[in-house]
Structures are given as structure tokens and as C-alpha cells.
Amino acid sequence: MDLGEGLRQAIAKLSRSTIIDAKTIREFCKELQKILLNADVEVGLVFQFTKEIEEKALKSKPPAGLAPHDYITNIVYEELIKLMGSTYEPELKPHKVLLMGLYGSGKTTTAAKLAKFYQNRGMSAALICCDVIRPAAYEQLETLAKQANVTFFGIKGDKDAAKIARLGLEKLKDRQVIICDTSGRSALDGELIEELKRVNNSFKPDEKVLVISADTGQVAGKQAREFDSAVKINGVIVTKMDGSGKGGGALSAANAAKARTLFMGIGEKLNDFEPYDADKFIGGLLGVPDIASLVEHVQSAISEANIKPEEVDLEKLNFETFYTQLKALNKMGPLKNIFGMMGAPDVPKELLEQSEEKLNKYKVMIASMTKRERNDARLLNDASRIRRIAKGSGVSEKDVRSLISDFNKMKRSFNTLKNDRNLKRFLSKM
Ligand code: GDP
Ligand code: MG
């Protein structure tokens, strides 16, 4: 089971519990620990992660009207952001990047991907080969540079990486983004540290980036800290995300070294590369592609929890008032007939005779909408929103569509009746 699947199942299971109390939350956290450890996140980070989730979940109750699934997802999301970091937005300004990492981590491929990334965005990019260990390193990077259509610099056969970096900089001074690929080792030993320090001194990078493969396992954090104490890293690029459902170690490596995750490699081709987008990535893990609107929704529910009923404008029909109105209409037996008498026979009878069960379903679905959605039904002409609401409230997409259709029917009836003075007089008497 991969990380995302595990998280989604644990959240779904917790959301199904009838009561969410200290015991269920502790069990949930135990399950999260298992999932994260299994995905190779470091033990220390795992415990920190679940401790904060437990504290948050126990400290505050979900606000009334908020689906437990949304509430819990939001808490887990916030903690995953802390663990894996927030979105990286690459700046398009001239800079120099030093890439480091062990053998096979994907440094050379990443160097070319990164150069291509900036070149595609209108910046002139160049690659320097400072891998003086691996036999065909020069040819590999030269070929990739051609594919990426960026400038290449290297000195074949020369073993002095610091000198190559220095000469490369002189040669490439008109390039806006210069990326330096370095030698790897099977482990970070004294020799590699010395070489990296010397290259660092002559290249003077703006960013020192550790390239780490998603299949590195639990040792990823330790590895990141070691590189950090040797040469101080600012960022991590996680490669081979396409091949590993685990990746937790590599994804939390930046956190372990107090750096940030910058990019992700998602395949062997030069275009299989993207900046790390927390919402997209973590939303994907949690099975909520539109996580931003879920977060917005939870936050507004928390602040709305303090709004008093009299502050709600019942004149204005939106999803927020729909449920109240529908419930009221159902209680007012005689009103059903009034609609017909008032010359609005098109008020669908079934709208006025909803079962308690269906009304409750509506309530939960409305609770899963964002504040904007509740105020503007037009936003719900969007399949991905419908999907999200269905998921958040544990109903089918068909159920959500039926709610929207009922809402629209009611809205139409209200519009017809809005200006009817007789009806108004009658309603005010009631
Ligand atoms: P280096 O030793 O750190 O320079 O690693 P290389 O760049 O030579 O890459 C080692 C292997 O990993 C190569 O076969 C690459 O094609 C492969 N590789 C690199 N990045 C990715 C990635 O994001 N996804 C996949 N599937 N393979 C990758
Ligand atoms: Mg290499």
C-alpha cells in the first residue's frame, strides 16, 4: 500500500466512526504512524507529526455542520505541509546551482532537467560537468545538454573539479542560470566532502541542492543532515517519484535538514520534472485534488461556527439558507397547498415532502461546500467540485446533483413568489 492510499484509508475509516473521541483519535494516530513508517519517513518525524495531529484533534471539536472527513483531512493536510514543506515557486532571476548527491540519485539527469526548465522560461541556461569520477560523466551531460538545447562546459580527462568550475564560470558568464553537476560516491565520505567544499568555493553557488531519490528509504533524512553539515544545503530535489509509492523519507529529507523541497523528478525524460506544489502533491496523497477549497471551507466553517442564527439573511436563498428553508417548509404542512393557491403550481411536490433522512443528507452535503459555493450555486456547474463534495460528505455524485437540482427548483419557485404580496402577508402571519 502506498503512502497516499494509506492516508486516504485511515481518514475514511476515522470519518466513518460514529463518535470521534480521544480513543478513536489515538487509534487514528497509531495508524498514521504505521503508514508513515512504512513509507520510510524517519521515526522522529513520524512521532512529531502524529503528536501534533493528536493535540490538534483533541483540543478542538469540529465546528457544527462540518463533515468530520473534511475536518480531519484539513488537520492532516496542515501537518503534511509542515512535514514536507510549502509550495516552491522558482524565481526567474540569474543564479547558480550546485547539485550534489550520491551515485545514481539522479543528479546528472536533474541538472539537464533544471537547465531545460529555466531555458523554457526564457532564461539562458548552461551546464558544467564537475563529475570527475564517473568514467562517462562528461559524455552523459554533454548529450543531455544537447537534448535540452543548453550550453555545456567541461574539460575531458581533467580531475580538478574546482578548476573546471572556475573556468566554466569564466566561459559562461553571459548565461543566466548555470548548473554544476558534481561527482557522487556510494556514501558521503571525507573525499567527497573535500571535493564538494572546493567546488563550492570556486563556483560560489546561490543554491546548494541535494538530489535524492524517492526510493532512498528512512536514511534519507540522515543523508540530508550529513550533506547539510558538510556544505550547508538550501534545497532538496526528489527524483524518481514516478517509481515509488513510498518516497516519504526523501520527501521529508528537506525538513530533516531544515531546507526545502524544490522540484520533483517524475520520469526519465527531460520534461518529467516539476516544481514541488504542496497543494497538488499533498492534495493528491489525500485524494482531494482541490485541497485549497477544502481548506478554505474548513476555515470558514470554523469562523462561521460563531455566527448567530439571526445574522443569517433568510430572504436570500443560497445553500446556507436552503436547508433551513426546506426544513421549515416541511414542517409547515398547510403551506404545501398554499403554493398551489398562489398560482405557483410548479413547486414540485417532492420538494416539500422530503424525508428526514434525505434532509440530513442535504445538511451534510451543504456542510461540505465552501463558503463561496454555498453563496453561488453556479460554481457547482463543475464536475470536480461535485466530486469533492460527494467525497467529503460520503454520498454519491448523483446525490449531490440531486441536491443542486432541488436547490435550483426551489430558487425558481422563490423567484416567482418573491413579489407576491398575498403570499408575503400570509407568511408574515405565520
Ligand atoms: P547520478 O549518478 O546521480 O548522476 O544519476 P543519473 O542522473 O545518471 O541517473 C541515474 C538513473 O536514474 C538514470 O537511469 C536516470 O535515467 C534515472 N532517473 C533520474 N531521474 C529519474 C526520475 O525522476 N524518474 C525515473 N524513473 N528515473 C530517473
Ligand atoms: Mg551523474
PDB file of N, CA, C and O and ligand atoms in Angstrom, residues 100-111 113 131 134 140 144 181-182 184 211 238-243 264-269 272-273, ligand 1:
ATOM      1  N   MET A 100      24.285  18.218  -5.749  1.00  0.00           N
ATOM      2  CA  MET A 100      25.073  17.196  -5.048  1.00  0.00           C
ATOM      3  C   MET A 100      24.221  15.962  -4.807  1.00  0.00           C
ATOM      4  O   MET A 100      22.994  16.042  -4.831  1.00  0.00           O
ATOM      5  N   GLY A 101      24.887  14.861  -4.515  1.00  0.00           N
ATOM      6  CA  GLY A 101      24.119  13.654  -4.186  1.00  0.00           C
ATOM      7  C   GLY A 101      24.963  12.417  -4.388  1.00  0.00           C
ATOM      8  O   GLY A 101      26.048  12.475  -4.968  1.00  0.00           O
ATOM      9  N   LEU A 102      24.431  11.305  -3.900  1.00  0.00           N
ATOM     10  CA  LEU A 102      25.177  10.046  -4.029  1.00  0.00           C
ATOM     11  C   LEU A 102      25.014   9.472  -5.434  1.00  0.00           C
ATOM     12  O   LEU A 102      24.205   9.956  -6.229  1.00  0.00           O
ATOM     13  N   TYR A 103      25.751   8.424  -5.718  1.00  0.00           N
ATOM     14  CA  TYR A 103      25.669   7.723  -7.003  1.00  0.00           C
ATOM     15  C   TYR A 103      24.230   7.379  -7.362  1.00  0.00           C
ATOM     16  O   TYR A 103      23.493   6.853  -6.521  1.00  0.00           O
ATOM     17  N   GLY A 104      23.885   7.624  -8.576  1.00  0.00           N
ATOM     18  CA  GLY A 104      22.589   7.133  -9.049  1.00  0.00           C
ATOM     19  C   GLY A 104      21.378   7.866  -8.507  1.00  0.00           C
ATOM     20  O   GLY A 104      20.246   7.461  -8.764  1.00  0.00           O
ATOM     21  N   SER A 105      21.607   8.937  -7.755  1.00  0.00           N
ATOM     22  CA  SER A 105      20.452   9.641  -7.186  1.00  0.00           C
ATOM     23  C   SER A 105      19.684  10.389  -8.277  1.00  0.00           C
ATOM     24  O   SER A 105      18.525  10.731  -8.093  1.00  0.00           O
ATOM     25  N   GLY A 106      20.345  10.633  -9.397  1.00  0.00           N
ATOM     26  CA  GLY A 106      19.681  11.327 -10.499  1.00  0.00           C
ATOM     27  C   GLY A 106      20.209  12.732 -10.715  1.00  0.00           C
ATOM     28  O   GLY A 106      19.561  13.554 -11.376  1.00  0.00           O
ATOM     29  N   LYS A 107      21.408  13.018 -10.207  1.00  0.00           N
ATOM     30  CA  LYS A 107      21.999  14.358 -10.331  1.00  0.00           C
ATOM     31  C   LYS A 107      22.120  14.827 -11.775  1.00  0.00           C
ATOM     32  O   LYS A 107      21.690  15.918 -12.121  1.00  0.00           O
ATOM     33  N   THR A 108      22.751  13.986 -12.600  1.00  0.00           N
ATOM     34  CA  THR A 108      23.064  14.418 -13.955  1.00  0.00           C
ATOM     35  C   THR A 108      21.782  14.658 -14.758  1.00  0.00           C
ATOM     36  O   THR A 108      21.641  15.679 -15.439  1.00  0.00           O
ATOM     37  N   THR A 109      20.849  13.721 -14.631  1.00  0.00           N
ATOM     38  CA  THR A 109      19.554  13.897 -15.307  1.00  0.00           C
ATOM     39  C   THR A 109      18.878  15.168 -14.808  1.00  0.00           C
ATOM     40  O   THR A 109      18.354  15.959 -15.598  1.00  0.00           O
ATOM     41  N   THR A 110      18.910  15.360 -13.485  1.00  0.00           N
ATOM     42  CA  THR A 110      18.260  16.531 -12.887  1.00  0.00           C
ATOM     43  C   THR A 110      18.909  17.832 -13.354  1.00  0.00           C
ATOM     44  O   THR A 110      18.224  18.826 -13.589  1.00  0.00           O
ATOM     45  N   ALA A 111      20.241  17.808 -13.501  1.00  0.00           N
ATOM     46  CA  ALA A 111      20.943  19.011 -13.963  1.00  0.00           C
ATOM     47  C   ALA A 111      20.362  19.448 -15.307  1.00  0.00           C
ATOM     48  O   ALA A 111      20.029  20.623 -15.516  1.00  0.00           O
ATOM     49  N   LYS A 113      17.430  18.553 -16.621  1.00  0.00           N
ATOM     50  CA  LYS A 113      16.016  18.914 -16.480  1.00  0.00           C
ATOM     51  C   LYS A 113      15.874  20.348 -15.975  1.00  0.00           C
ATOM     52  O   LYS A 113      15.042  21.122 -16.445  1.00  0.00           O
ATOM     53  N   ASP A 131      31.711  16.348 -12.537  1.00  0.00           N
ATOM     54  CA  ASP A 131      31.846  14.961 -12.098  1.00  0.00           C
ATOM     55  C   ASP A 131      33.139  14.442 -12.706  1.00  0.00           C
ATOM     56  O   ASP A 131      33.201  14.148 -13.906  1.00  0.00           O
ATOM     57  N   ARG A 134      33.110   9.582 -12.360  1.00  0.00           N
ATOM     58  CA  ARG A 134      32.442   8.601 -13.210  1.00  0.00           C
ATOM     59  C   ARG A 134      32.987   8.657 -14.637  1.00  0.00           C
ATOM     60  O   ARG A 134      33.068   9.745 -15.223  1.00  0.00           O
ATOM     61  N   GLN A 140      27.846  11.955 -20.874  1.00  0.00           N
ATOM     62  CA  GLN A 140      26.433  11.882 -20.459  1.00  0.00           C
ATOM     63  C   GLN A 140      25.835  13.287 -20.374  1.00  0.00           C
ATOM     64  O   GLN A 140      24.767  13.562 -20.927  1.00  0.00           O
ATOM     65  N   LEU A 144      23.011  15.176 -22.801  1.00  0.00           N
ATOM     66  CA  LEU A 144      21.782  15.724 -22.216  1.00  0.00           C
ATOM     67  C   LEU A 144      21.661  17.229 -22.492  1.00  0.00           C
ATOM     68  O   LEU A 144      20.566  17.747 -22.734  1.00  0.00           O
ATOM     69  N   ASP A 181      27.038  20.081 -12.153  1.00  0.00           N
ATOM     70  CA  ASP A 181      26.832  18.679 -11.769  1.00  0.00           C
ATOM     71  C   ASP A 181      28.125  18.173 -11.136  1.00  0.00           C
ATOM     72  O   ASP A 181      29.211  18.455 -11.643  1.00  0.00           O
ATOM     73  N   THR A 182      28.016  17.468 -10.040  1.00  0.00           N
ATOM     74  CA  THR A 182      29.221  17.022  -9.329  1.00  0.00           C
ATOM     75  C   THR A 182      29.324  15.502  -9.277  1.00  0.00           C
ATOM     76  O   THR A 182      28.401  14.795  -9.639  1.00  0.00           O
ATOM     77  N   GLY A 184      29.416  11.777  -7.618  1.00  0.00           N
ATOM     78  CA  GLY A 184      28.747  11.109  -6.499  1.00  0.00           C
ATOM     79  C   GLY A 184      29.702  10.114  -5.873  1.00  0.00           C
ATOM     80  O   GLY A 184      30.837   9.933  -6.329  1.00  0.00           O
ATOM     81  N   VAL A 211      20.330  16.212  -4.366  1.00  0.00           N
ATOM     82  CA  VAL A 211      19.435  15.398  -5.186  1.00  0.00           C
ATOM     83  C   VAL A 211      19.303  14.041  -4.513  1.00  0.00           C
ATOM     84  O   VAL A 211      20.301  13.397  -4.187  1.00  0.00           O
ATOM     85  N   VAL A 238      13.749  15.858  -5.191  1.00  0.00           N
ATOM     86  CA  VAL A 238      13.438  14.438  -5.043  1.00  0.00           C
ATOM     87  C   VAL A 238      13.197  13.846  -6.428  1.00  0.00           C
ATOM     88  O   VAL A 238      12.334  14.306  -7.164  1.00  0.00           O
ATOM     89  N   THR A 239      13.984  12.837  -6.785  1.00  0.00           N
ATOM     90  CA  THR A 239      13.836  12.220  -8.107  1.00  0.00           C
ATOM     91  C   THR A 239      13.095  10.893  -8.008  1.00  0.00           C
ATOM     92  O   THR A 239      12.885  10.376  -6.920  1.00  0.00           O
ATOM     93  N   LYS A 240      12.731  10.364  -9.165  1.00  0.00           N
ATOM     94  CA  LYS A 240      12.109   9.041  -9.286  1.00  0.00           C
ATOM     95  C   LYS A 240      10.807   8.923  -8.498  1.00  0.00           C
ATOM     96  O   LYS A 240      10.473   7.857  -7.989  1.00  0.00           O
ATOM     97  N   MET A 241      10.094  10.029  -8.388  1.00  0.00           N
ATOM     98  CA  MET A 241       8.787   9.990  -7.730  1.00  0.00           C
ATOM     99  C   MET A 241       7.815   9.111  -8.505  1.00  0.00           C
ATOM    100  O   MET A 241       6.811   8.670  -7.972  1.00  0.00           O
ATOM    101  N   ASP A 242       8.117   8.894  -9.770  1.00  0.00           N
ATOM    102  CA  ASP A 242       7.242   8.047 -10.586  1.00  0.00           C
ATOM    103  C   ASP A 242       7.352   6.584 -10.209  1.00  0.00           C
ATOM    104  O   ASP A 242       6.456   5.802 -10.458  1.00  0.00           O
ATOM    105  N   GLY A 243       8.457   6.208  -9.557  1.00  0.00           N
ATOM    106  CA  GLY A 243       8.670   4.786  -9.350  1.00  0.00           C
ATOM    107  C   GLY A 243       8.439   4.326  -7.927  1.00  0.00           C
ATOM    108  O   GLY A 243       8.605   3.161  -7.616  1.00  0.00           O
ATOM    109  N   MET A 264      10.524  18.070  -8.240  1.00  0.00           N
ATOM    110  CA  MET A 264      10.364  16.620  -8.224  1.00  0.00           C
ATOM    111  C   MET A 264      10.668  16.063  -9.608  1.00  0.00           C
ATOM    112  O   MET A 264      10.193  16.608 -10.610  1.00  0.00           O
ATOM    113  N   GLY A 265      11.404  14.983  -9.655  1.00  0.00           N
ATOM    114  CA  GLY A 265      11.613  14.265 -10.909  1.00  0.00           C
ATOM    115  C   GLY A 265      10.558  13.178 -10.992  1.00  0.00           C
ATOM    116  O   GLY A 265      10.378  12.407 -10.050  1.00  0.00           O
ATOM    117  N   ILE A 266       9.867  13.131 -12.115  1.00  0.00           N
ATOM    118  CA  ILE A 266       8.764  12.173 -12.207  1.00  0.00           C
ATOM    119  C   ILE A 266       8.878  11.269 -13.433  1.00  0.00           C
ATOM    120  O   ILE A 266       7.877  10.770 -13.935  1.00  0.00           O
ATOM    121  N   GLY A 267      10.106  11.083 -13.908  1.00  0.00           N
ATOM    122  CA  GLY A 267      10.307  10.189 -15.045  1.00  0.00           C
ATOM    123  C   GLY A 267      11.692  10.412 -15.625  1.00  0.00           C
ATOM    124  O   GLY A 267      12.423  11.306 -15.189  1.00  0.00           O
ATOM    125  N   GLU A 268      12.055   9.604 -16.607  1.00  0.00           N
ATOM    126  CA  GLU A 268      13.413   9.702 -17.150  1.00  0.00           C
ATOM    127  C   GLU A 268      13.576  10.829 -18.162  1.00  0.00           C
ATOM    128  O   GLU A 268      14.679  11.304 -18.409  1.00  0.00           O
ATOM    129  N   LYS A 269      12.490  11.252 -18.788  1.00  0.00           N
ATOM    130  CA  LYS A 269      12.591  12.275 -19.840  1.00  0.00           C
ATOM    131  C   LYS A 269      12.843  13.652 -19.236  1.00  0.00           C
ATOM    132  O   LYS A 269      12.500  13.913 -18.080  1.00  0.00           O
ATOM    133  N   ASP A 272      10.020  15.426 -17.586  1.00  0.00           N
ATOM    134  CA  ASP A 272       9.378  14.790 -16.424  1.00  0.00           C
ATOM    135  C   ASP A 272       9.901  15.427 -15.142  1.00  0.00           C
ATOM    136  O   ASP A 272      10.635  14.805 -14.361  1.00  0.00           O
ATOM    137  N   PHE A 273       9.510  16.646 -14.937  1.00  0.00           N
ATOM    138  CA  PHE A 273      10.129  17.441 -13.877  1.00  0.00           C
ATOM    139  C   PHE A 273       9.191  18.576 -13.535  1.00  0.00           C
ATOM    140  O   PHE A 273       8.647  19.224 -14.425  1.00  0.00           O
TER     141      PHE A 273
HETATM  142  P1  GDP B   1      23.616  10.422 -10.957  1.00  0.00           P
HETATM  143  O1  GDP B   1      24.535   9.257 -10.764  1.00  0.00           O
HETATM  144  O2  GDP B   1      23.178  10.970  -9.634  1.00  0.00           O
HETATM  145  O3  GDP B   1      24.160  11.468 -11.857  1.00  0.00           O
HETATM  146  O4  GDP B   1      22.273   9.837 -11.614  1.00  0.00           O
HETATM  147  P2  GDP B   1      21.794   9.888 -13.124  1.00  0.00           P
HETATM  148  O5  GDP B   1      21.296  11.227 -13.469  1.00  0.00           O
HETATM  149  O6  GDP B   1      22.846   9.333 -14.013  1.00  0.00           O
HETATM  150  O7  GDP B   1      20.537   8.924 -13.053  1.00  0.00           O
HETATM  151  C1  GDP B   1      20.604   7.567 -12.681  1.00  0.00           C
HETATM  152  C2  GDP B   1      19.425   6.836 -13.317  1.00  0.00           C
HETATM  153  O8  GDP B   1      18.190   7.299 -12.775  1.00  0.00           O
HETATM  154  C3  GDP B   1      19.318   7.056 -14.804  1.00  0.00           C
HETATM  155  O9  GDP B   1      18.992   5.822 -15.420  1.00  0.00           O
HETATM  156  C4  GDP B   1      18.195   8.043 -14.974  1.00  0.00           C
HETATM  157  O10 GDP B   1      17.523   7.905 -16.193  1.00  0.00           O
HETATM  158  C5  GDP B   1      17.320   7.669 -13.813  1.00  0.00           C
HETATM  159  N1  GDP B   1      16.476   8.789 -13.343  1.00  0.00           N
HETATM  160  C6  GDP B   1      16.837  10.025 -12.945  1.00  0.00           C
HETATM  161  N2  GDP B   1      15.781  10.763 -12.553  1.00  0.00           N
HETATM  162  C7  GDP B   1      14.691   9.980 -12.703  1.00  0.00           C
HETATM  163  C8  GDP B   1      13.281  10.153 -12.463  1.00  0.00           C
HETATM  164  O11 GDP B   1      12.794  11.196 -11.990  1.00  0.00           O
HETATM  165  N3  GDP B   1      12.486   9.094 -12.741  1.00  0.00           N
HETATM  166  C9  GDP B   1      12.970   7.912 -13.244  1.00  0.00           C
HETATM  167  N4  GDP B   1      12.108   6.941 -13.490  1.00  0.00           N
HETATM  168  N5  GDP B   1      14.267   7.723 -13.461  1.00  0.00           N
HETATM  169  C10 GDP B   1      15.130   8.721 -13.206  1.00  0.00           C
END
